[in-house]
Short mmCIF file of C-alpha atoms in Angstrom, two decimals:
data_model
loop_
_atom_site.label_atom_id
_atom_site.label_comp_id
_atom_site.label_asym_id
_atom_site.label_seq_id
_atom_site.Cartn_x
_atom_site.Cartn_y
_atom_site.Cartn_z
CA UNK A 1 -7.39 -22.85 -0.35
CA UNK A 2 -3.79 -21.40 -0.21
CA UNK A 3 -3.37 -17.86 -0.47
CA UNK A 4 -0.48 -15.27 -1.18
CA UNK A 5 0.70 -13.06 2.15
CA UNK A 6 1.61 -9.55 0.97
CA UNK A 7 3.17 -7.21 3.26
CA UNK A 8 3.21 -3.77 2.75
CA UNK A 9 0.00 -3.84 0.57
CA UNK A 10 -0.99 -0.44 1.37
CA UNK A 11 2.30 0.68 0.35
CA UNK A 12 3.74 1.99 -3.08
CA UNK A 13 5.07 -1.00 -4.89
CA UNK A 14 3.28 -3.50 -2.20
CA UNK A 15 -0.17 -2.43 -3.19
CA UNK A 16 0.76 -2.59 -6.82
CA UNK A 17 1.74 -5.67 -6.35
CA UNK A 18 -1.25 -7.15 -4.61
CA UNK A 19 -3.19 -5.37 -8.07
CA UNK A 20 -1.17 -7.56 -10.21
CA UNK A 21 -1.73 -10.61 -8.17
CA UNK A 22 -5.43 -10.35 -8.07
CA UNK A 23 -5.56 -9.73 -11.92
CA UNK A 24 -3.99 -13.15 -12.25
CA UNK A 25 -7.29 -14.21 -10.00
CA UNK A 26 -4.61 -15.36 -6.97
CA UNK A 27 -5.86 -15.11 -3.18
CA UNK A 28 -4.48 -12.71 -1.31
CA UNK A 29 -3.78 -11.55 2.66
CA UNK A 30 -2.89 -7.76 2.50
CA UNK A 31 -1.08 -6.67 5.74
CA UNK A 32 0.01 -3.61 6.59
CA UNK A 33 0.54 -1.43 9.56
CA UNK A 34 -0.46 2.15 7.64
CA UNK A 35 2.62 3.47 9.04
CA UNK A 36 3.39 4.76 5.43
CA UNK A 37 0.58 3.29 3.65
CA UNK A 38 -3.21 4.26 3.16
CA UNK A 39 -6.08 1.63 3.14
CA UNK A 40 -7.35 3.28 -0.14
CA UNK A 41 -4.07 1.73 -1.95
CA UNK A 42 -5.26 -1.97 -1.25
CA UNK A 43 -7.08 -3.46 -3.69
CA UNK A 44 -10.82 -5.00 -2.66
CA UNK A 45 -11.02 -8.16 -3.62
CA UNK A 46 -7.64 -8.67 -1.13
CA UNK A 47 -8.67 -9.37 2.65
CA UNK A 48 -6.99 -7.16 4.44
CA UNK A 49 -5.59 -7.28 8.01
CA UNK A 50 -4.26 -4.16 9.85
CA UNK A 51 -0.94 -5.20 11.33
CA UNK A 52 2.69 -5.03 11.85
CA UNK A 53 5.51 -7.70 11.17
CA UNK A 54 7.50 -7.19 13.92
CA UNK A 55 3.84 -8.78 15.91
CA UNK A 56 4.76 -12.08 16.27
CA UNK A 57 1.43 -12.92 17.56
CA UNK A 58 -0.20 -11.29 14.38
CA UNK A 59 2.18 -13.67 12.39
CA UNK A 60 1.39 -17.16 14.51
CA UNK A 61 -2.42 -16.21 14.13
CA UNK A 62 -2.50 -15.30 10.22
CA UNK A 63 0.06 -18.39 9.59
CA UNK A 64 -1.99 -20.56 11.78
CA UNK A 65 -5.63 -19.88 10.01
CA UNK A 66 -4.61 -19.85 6.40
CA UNK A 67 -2.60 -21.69 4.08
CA UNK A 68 0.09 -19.54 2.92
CA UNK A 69 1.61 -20.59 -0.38
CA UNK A 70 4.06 -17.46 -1.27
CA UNK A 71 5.10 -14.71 0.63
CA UNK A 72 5.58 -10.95 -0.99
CA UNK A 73 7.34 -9.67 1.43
CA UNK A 74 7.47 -5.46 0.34
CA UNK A 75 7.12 -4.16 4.21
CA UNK A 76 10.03 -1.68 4.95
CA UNK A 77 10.41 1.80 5.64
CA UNK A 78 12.95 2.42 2.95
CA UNK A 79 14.64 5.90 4.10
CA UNK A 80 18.43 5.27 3.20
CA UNK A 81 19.16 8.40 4.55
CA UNK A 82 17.50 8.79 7.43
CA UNK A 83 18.13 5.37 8.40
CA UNK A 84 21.69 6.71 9.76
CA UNK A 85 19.61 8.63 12.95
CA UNK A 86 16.47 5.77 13.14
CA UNK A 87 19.08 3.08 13.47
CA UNK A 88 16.92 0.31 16.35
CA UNK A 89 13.70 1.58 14.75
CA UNK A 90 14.74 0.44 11.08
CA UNK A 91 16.61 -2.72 12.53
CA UNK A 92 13.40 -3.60 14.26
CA UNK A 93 11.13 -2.99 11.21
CA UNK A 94 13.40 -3.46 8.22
CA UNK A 95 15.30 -6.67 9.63
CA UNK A 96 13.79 -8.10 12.44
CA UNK A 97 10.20 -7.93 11.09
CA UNK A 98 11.61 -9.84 8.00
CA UNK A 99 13.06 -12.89 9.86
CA UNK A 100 9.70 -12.83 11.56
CA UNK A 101 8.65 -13.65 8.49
CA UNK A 102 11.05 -16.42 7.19
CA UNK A 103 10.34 -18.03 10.32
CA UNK A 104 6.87 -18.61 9.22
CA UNK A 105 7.62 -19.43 5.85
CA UNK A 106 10.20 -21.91 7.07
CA UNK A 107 7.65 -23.25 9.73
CA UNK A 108 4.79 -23.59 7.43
CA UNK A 109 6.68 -24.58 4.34
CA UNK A 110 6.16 -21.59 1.98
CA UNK A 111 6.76 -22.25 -1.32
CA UNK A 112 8.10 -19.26 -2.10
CA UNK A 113 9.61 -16.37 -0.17
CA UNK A 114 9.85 -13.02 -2.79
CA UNK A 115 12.00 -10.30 -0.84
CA UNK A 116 12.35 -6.71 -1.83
CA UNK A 117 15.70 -5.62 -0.92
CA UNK A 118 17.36 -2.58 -2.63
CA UNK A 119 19.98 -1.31 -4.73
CA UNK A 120 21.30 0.26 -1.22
CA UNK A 121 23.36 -2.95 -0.65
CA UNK A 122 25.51 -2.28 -3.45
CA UNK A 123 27.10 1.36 -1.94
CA UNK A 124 29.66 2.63 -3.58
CA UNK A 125 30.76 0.32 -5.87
CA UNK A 126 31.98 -0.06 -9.05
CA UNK A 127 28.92 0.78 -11.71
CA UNK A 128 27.01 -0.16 -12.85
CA UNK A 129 26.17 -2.35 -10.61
CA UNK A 130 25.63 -6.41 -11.62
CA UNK A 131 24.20 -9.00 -9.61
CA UNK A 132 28.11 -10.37 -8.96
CA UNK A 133 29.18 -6.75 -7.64
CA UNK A 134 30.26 -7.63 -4.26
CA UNK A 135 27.93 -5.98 -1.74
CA UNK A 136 29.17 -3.10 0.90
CA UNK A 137 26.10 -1.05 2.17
CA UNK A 138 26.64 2.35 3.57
CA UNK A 139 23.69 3.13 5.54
CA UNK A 140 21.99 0.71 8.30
CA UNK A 141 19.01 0.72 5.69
CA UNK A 142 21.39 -1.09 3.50
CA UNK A 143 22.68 -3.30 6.24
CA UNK A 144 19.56 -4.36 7.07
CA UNK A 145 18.16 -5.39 3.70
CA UNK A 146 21.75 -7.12 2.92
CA UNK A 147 21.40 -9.31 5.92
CA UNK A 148 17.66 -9.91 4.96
CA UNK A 149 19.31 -11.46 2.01
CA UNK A 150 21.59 -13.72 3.26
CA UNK A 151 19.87 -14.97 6.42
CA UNK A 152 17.23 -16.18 3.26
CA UNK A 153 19.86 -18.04 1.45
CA UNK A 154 20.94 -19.88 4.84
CA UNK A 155 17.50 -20.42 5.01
CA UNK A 156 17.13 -21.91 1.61
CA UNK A 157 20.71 -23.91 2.22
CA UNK A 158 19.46 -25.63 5.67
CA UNK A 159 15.58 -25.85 5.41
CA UNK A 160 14.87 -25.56 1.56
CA UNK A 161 13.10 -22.59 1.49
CA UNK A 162 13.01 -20.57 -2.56
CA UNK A 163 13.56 -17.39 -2.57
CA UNK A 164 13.48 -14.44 -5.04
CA UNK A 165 15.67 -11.11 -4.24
CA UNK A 166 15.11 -7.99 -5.85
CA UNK A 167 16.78 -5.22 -5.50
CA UNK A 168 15.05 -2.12 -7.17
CA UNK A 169 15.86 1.13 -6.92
CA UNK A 170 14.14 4.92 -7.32
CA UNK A 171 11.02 3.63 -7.80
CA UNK A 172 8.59 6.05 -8.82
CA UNK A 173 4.78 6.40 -9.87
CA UNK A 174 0.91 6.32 -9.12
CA UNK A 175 0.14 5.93 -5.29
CA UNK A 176 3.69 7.00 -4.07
CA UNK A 177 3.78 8.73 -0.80
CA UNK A 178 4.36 12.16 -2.31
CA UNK A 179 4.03 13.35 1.85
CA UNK A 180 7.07 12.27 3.43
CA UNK A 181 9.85 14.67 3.34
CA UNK A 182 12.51 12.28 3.76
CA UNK A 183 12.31 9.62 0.84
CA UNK A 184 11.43 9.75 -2.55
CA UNK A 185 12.95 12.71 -3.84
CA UNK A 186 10.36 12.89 -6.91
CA UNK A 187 7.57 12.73 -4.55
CA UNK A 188 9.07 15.21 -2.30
CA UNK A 189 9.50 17.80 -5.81
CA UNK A 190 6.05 17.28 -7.20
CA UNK A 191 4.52 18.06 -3.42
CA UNK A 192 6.84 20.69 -3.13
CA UNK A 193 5.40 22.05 -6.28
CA UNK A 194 1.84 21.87 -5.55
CA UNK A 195 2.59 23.92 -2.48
CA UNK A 196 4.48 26.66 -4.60
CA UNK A 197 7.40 26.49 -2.29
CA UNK A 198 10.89 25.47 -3.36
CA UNK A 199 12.24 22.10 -4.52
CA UNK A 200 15.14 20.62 -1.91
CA UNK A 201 18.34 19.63 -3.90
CA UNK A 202 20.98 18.17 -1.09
CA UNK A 203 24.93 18.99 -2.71
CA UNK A 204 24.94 20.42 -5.64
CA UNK A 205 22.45 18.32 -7.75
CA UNK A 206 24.61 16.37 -9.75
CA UNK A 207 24.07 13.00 -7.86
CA UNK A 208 23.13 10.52 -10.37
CA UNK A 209 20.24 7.92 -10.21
CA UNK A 210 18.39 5.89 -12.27
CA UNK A 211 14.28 6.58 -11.82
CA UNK A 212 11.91 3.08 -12.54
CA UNK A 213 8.41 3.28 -13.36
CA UNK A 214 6.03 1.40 -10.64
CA UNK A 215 5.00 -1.01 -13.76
CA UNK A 216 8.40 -2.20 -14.99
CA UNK A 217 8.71 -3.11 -10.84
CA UNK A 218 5.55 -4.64 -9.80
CA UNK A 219 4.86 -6.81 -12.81
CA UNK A 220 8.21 -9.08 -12.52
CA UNK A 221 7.92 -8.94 -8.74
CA UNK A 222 4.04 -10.54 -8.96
CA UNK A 223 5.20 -13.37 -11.38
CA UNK A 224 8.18 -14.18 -9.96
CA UNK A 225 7.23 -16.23 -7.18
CA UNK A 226 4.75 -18.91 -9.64
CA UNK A 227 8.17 -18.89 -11.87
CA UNK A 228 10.67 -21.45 -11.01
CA UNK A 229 13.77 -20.26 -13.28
CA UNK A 230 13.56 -17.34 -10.72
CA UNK A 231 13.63 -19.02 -7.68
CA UNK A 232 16.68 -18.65 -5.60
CA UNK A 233 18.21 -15.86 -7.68
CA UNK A 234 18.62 -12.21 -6.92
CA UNK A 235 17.86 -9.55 -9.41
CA UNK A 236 18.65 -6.32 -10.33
CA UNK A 237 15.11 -4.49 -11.82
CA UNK A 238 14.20 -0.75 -12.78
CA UNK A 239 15.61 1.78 -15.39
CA UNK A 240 18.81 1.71 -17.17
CA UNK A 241 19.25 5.47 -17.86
CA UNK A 242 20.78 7.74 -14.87
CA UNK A 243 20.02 11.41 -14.69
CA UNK A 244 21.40 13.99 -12.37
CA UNK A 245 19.11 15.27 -9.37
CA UNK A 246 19.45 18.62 -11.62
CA UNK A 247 18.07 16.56 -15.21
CA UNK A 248 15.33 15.49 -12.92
CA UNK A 249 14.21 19.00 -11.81
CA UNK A 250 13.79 19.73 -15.73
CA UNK A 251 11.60 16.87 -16.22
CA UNK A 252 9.55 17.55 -13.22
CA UNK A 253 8.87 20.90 -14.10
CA UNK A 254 8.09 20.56 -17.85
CA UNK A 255 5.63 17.86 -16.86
CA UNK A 256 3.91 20.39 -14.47
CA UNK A 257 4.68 23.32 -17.12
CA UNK A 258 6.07 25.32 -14.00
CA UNK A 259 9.37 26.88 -13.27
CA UNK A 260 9.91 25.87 -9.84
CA UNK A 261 12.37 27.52 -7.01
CA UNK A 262 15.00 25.66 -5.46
CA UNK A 263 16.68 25.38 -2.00
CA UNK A 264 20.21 23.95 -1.95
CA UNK A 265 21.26 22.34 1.49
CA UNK A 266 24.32 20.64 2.59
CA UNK A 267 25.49 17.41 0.90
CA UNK A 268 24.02 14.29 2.98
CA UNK A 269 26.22 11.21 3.96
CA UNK A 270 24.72 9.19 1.02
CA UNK A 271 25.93 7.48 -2.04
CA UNK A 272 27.01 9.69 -4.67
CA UNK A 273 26.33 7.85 -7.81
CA UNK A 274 23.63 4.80 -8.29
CA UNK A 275 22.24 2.69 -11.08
CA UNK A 276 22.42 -1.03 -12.09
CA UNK A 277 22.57 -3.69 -15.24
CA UNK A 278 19.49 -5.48 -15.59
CA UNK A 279 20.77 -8.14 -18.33
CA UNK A 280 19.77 -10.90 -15.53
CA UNK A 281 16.01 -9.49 -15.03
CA UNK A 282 15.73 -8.95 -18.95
CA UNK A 283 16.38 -12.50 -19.69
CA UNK A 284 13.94 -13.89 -17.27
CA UNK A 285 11.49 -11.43 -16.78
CA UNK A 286 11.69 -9.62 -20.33
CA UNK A 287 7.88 -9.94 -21.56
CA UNK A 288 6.64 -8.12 -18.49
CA UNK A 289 9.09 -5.20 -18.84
CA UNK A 290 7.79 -2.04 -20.91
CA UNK A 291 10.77 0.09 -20.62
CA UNK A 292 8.84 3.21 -19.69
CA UNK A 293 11.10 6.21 -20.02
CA UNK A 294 11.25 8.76 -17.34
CA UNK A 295 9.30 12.06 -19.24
CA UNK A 296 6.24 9.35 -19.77
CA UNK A 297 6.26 7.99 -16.14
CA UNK A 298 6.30 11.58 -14.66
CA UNK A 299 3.39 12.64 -17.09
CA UNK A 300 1.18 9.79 -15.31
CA UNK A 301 2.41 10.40 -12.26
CA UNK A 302 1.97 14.22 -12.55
CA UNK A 303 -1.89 13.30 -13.72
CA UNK A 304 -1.95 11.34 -10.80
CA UNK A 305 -0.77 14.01 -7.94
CA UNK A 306 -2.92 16.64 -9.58
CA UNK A 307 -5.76 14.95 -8.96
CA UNK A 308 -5.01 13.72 -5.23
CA UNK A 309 -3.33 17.61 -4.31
CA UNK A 310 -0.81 18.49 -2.06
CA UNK A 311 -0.14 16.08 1.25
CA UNK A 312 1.36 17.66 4.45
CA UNK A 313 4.82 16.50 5.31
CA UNK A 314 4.54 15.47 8.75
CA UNK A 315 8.47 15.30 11.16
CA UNK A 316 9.32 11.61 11.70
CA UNK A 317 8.42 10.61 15.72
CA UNK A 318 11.01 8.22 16.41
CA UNK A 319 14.13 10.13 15.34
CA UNK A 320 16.67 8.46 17.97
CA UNK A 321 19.56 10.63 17.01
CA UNK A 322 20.00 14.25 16.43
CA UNK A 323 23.29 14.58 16.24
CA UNK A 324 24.76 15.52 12.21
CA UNK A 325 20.92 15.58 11.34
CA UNK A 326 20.59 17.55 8.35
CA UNK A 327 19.38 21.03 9.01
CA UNK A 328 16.40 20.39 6.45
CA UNK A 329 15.18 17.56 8.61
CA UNK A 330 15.07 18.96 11.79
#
């Protein structure tokens, strides 16, 4: 029987993903390391294997017993910022983990490979951003997803291998790591406010960035590979609205009915400014995209966080440079 190979299941959008799969009654391998993901995220009716990409071992083994049809490949750790001071750890994970896995699906003649990259590729470019908007990363997070991207369309060019690219962005919802301190900056508020202490804001707020609900992510991502007009395409997907860091405080709070406190630090080295066009991902993937506006996906994920509580924000181990860390981090 072939099955689906979905890395990162345990993760945010990963384990959504695998949900969506399984609901379509589609096989599926879950791996994931639990680096950043929790084995209650993976959905049951998955098998599951405990286990890192950059294992090449793992790989030949999983590969070698089962017939892998598609690969979801959502694995990462996707901290743009820290990325700057993690630089080997998220080349290791974030791109050589990846061509791990195109070797495989080159190897055993995947029929699909679909990639999460991000909207980090794009940097500071003109917005919003289009699928045609030339690429200049500004963090090695960036980098690394960018050269995910091309090293799959040599792939496709020499051995024939589809692809689908998508590059999301400020993905938000049910099952997010609201616990790590360094990424997901709604995460980070709503923890922040189940703890009573104060919300971080990084400059002076008015950073703009367009939040997407986990549904109008997941959905398009699960079809995509069993949808041909997609294959070999990259594609924009999540929200079209932008809000300042500040609008999103509001929304936070109201949802929580709270008036929170907040800490201003020192503006990161980060881009300023962030949101894309989705014309592309409407046309093809249209009927699976609600539009979910941001006050209605906070009020689930609020419902959500409340029930779960607070999580403790653990310091990242494998910080490789301190140097221009920001103070907040340290």
């Amino acid at each position: 029987m072939e099955k689906i190979l979905v890395t990162g299941a345990a993760g945010f959008i990963g384990s959504h993903v695998v949900d969506a799969l399984i609901a379509e009654g589609k096989p599926v391998i879950a791996l994931d390391d639990l680096s950043g993901g929790f084995i209650e995220n993976v959905n049951p009716k998955a098998k599951f294997i405990e286990g890192s990409i950059t294992n090449t071992t793992l790989l030949n083994n999983i590969f070698s017993e089962n017939k892998i049809s598609h690969i979801y490949h959502l694995g990462a750790y996707a901290a743009e910022g820290l990325s700057h001071f993690i630089r080997n750890f998220n080349y290791n994970n974030n791109l050589v983990g990846s061509i791990n896995l195109i070797n495989q699906a080159i190897l055993h003649e995947v029929k699909c490979f679909v990639f999460a990259s991000s909207i980090a590729v794009y940097g500071k470019n003109q917005l919003p951003y289009t699928e045609e908007t030339p690429p200049q990363p500004e963090d090695p997070y960036g980098i690394a997803k960018y050269a995910v991207e091309l090293d799959l369309k040599s792939a496709h060019e020499l051995f024939g291998l589809n692809y689908v690219i998508f590059r999301p962005h400020n993905v938000y919802g049910e099952r997010q790591n609201i616990g790590d301190k360094y990424r997901n900056v709604i995460g980070i508020f709503m923890n922040n406010i189940l703890k009573d202490i104060e919300l971080p804001i990084f400059g002076d707020g008015n950073q703009t960035r367009a939040f997407s609900y986990i549904d109008d992510v997941a959905l398009p991502i699960s079809h995509s590979g069993f949808m041909s007009e997609a294959y070999n395409n990259v594609f924009n997907i999540g929200a079209d609205k932008p809000y300042t860091i500040n609008e999103l405080v509001d929304v936070v709070a109201k949802a929580f009915d709270t008036s929170p406190r907040l800490i201003y630090h020192e503006a990161r080295n980060e881009v300023v400014n962030a949101y894309s066009s989705h014309e592309k991902a409407d046309r093809v993937f249209g009927h699976f995209i609600k539009n979910v506006d941001l006050e209605e996906g906070i009020n689930r994920m609020v419902a959500s966080v409340k029930m779960s509580g607070a999580k403790s924000t653990p310091k990242f181990k494998n910080i490789e440079i301190e140097k221009n860390l920001p103070a907040a981090w340290k």
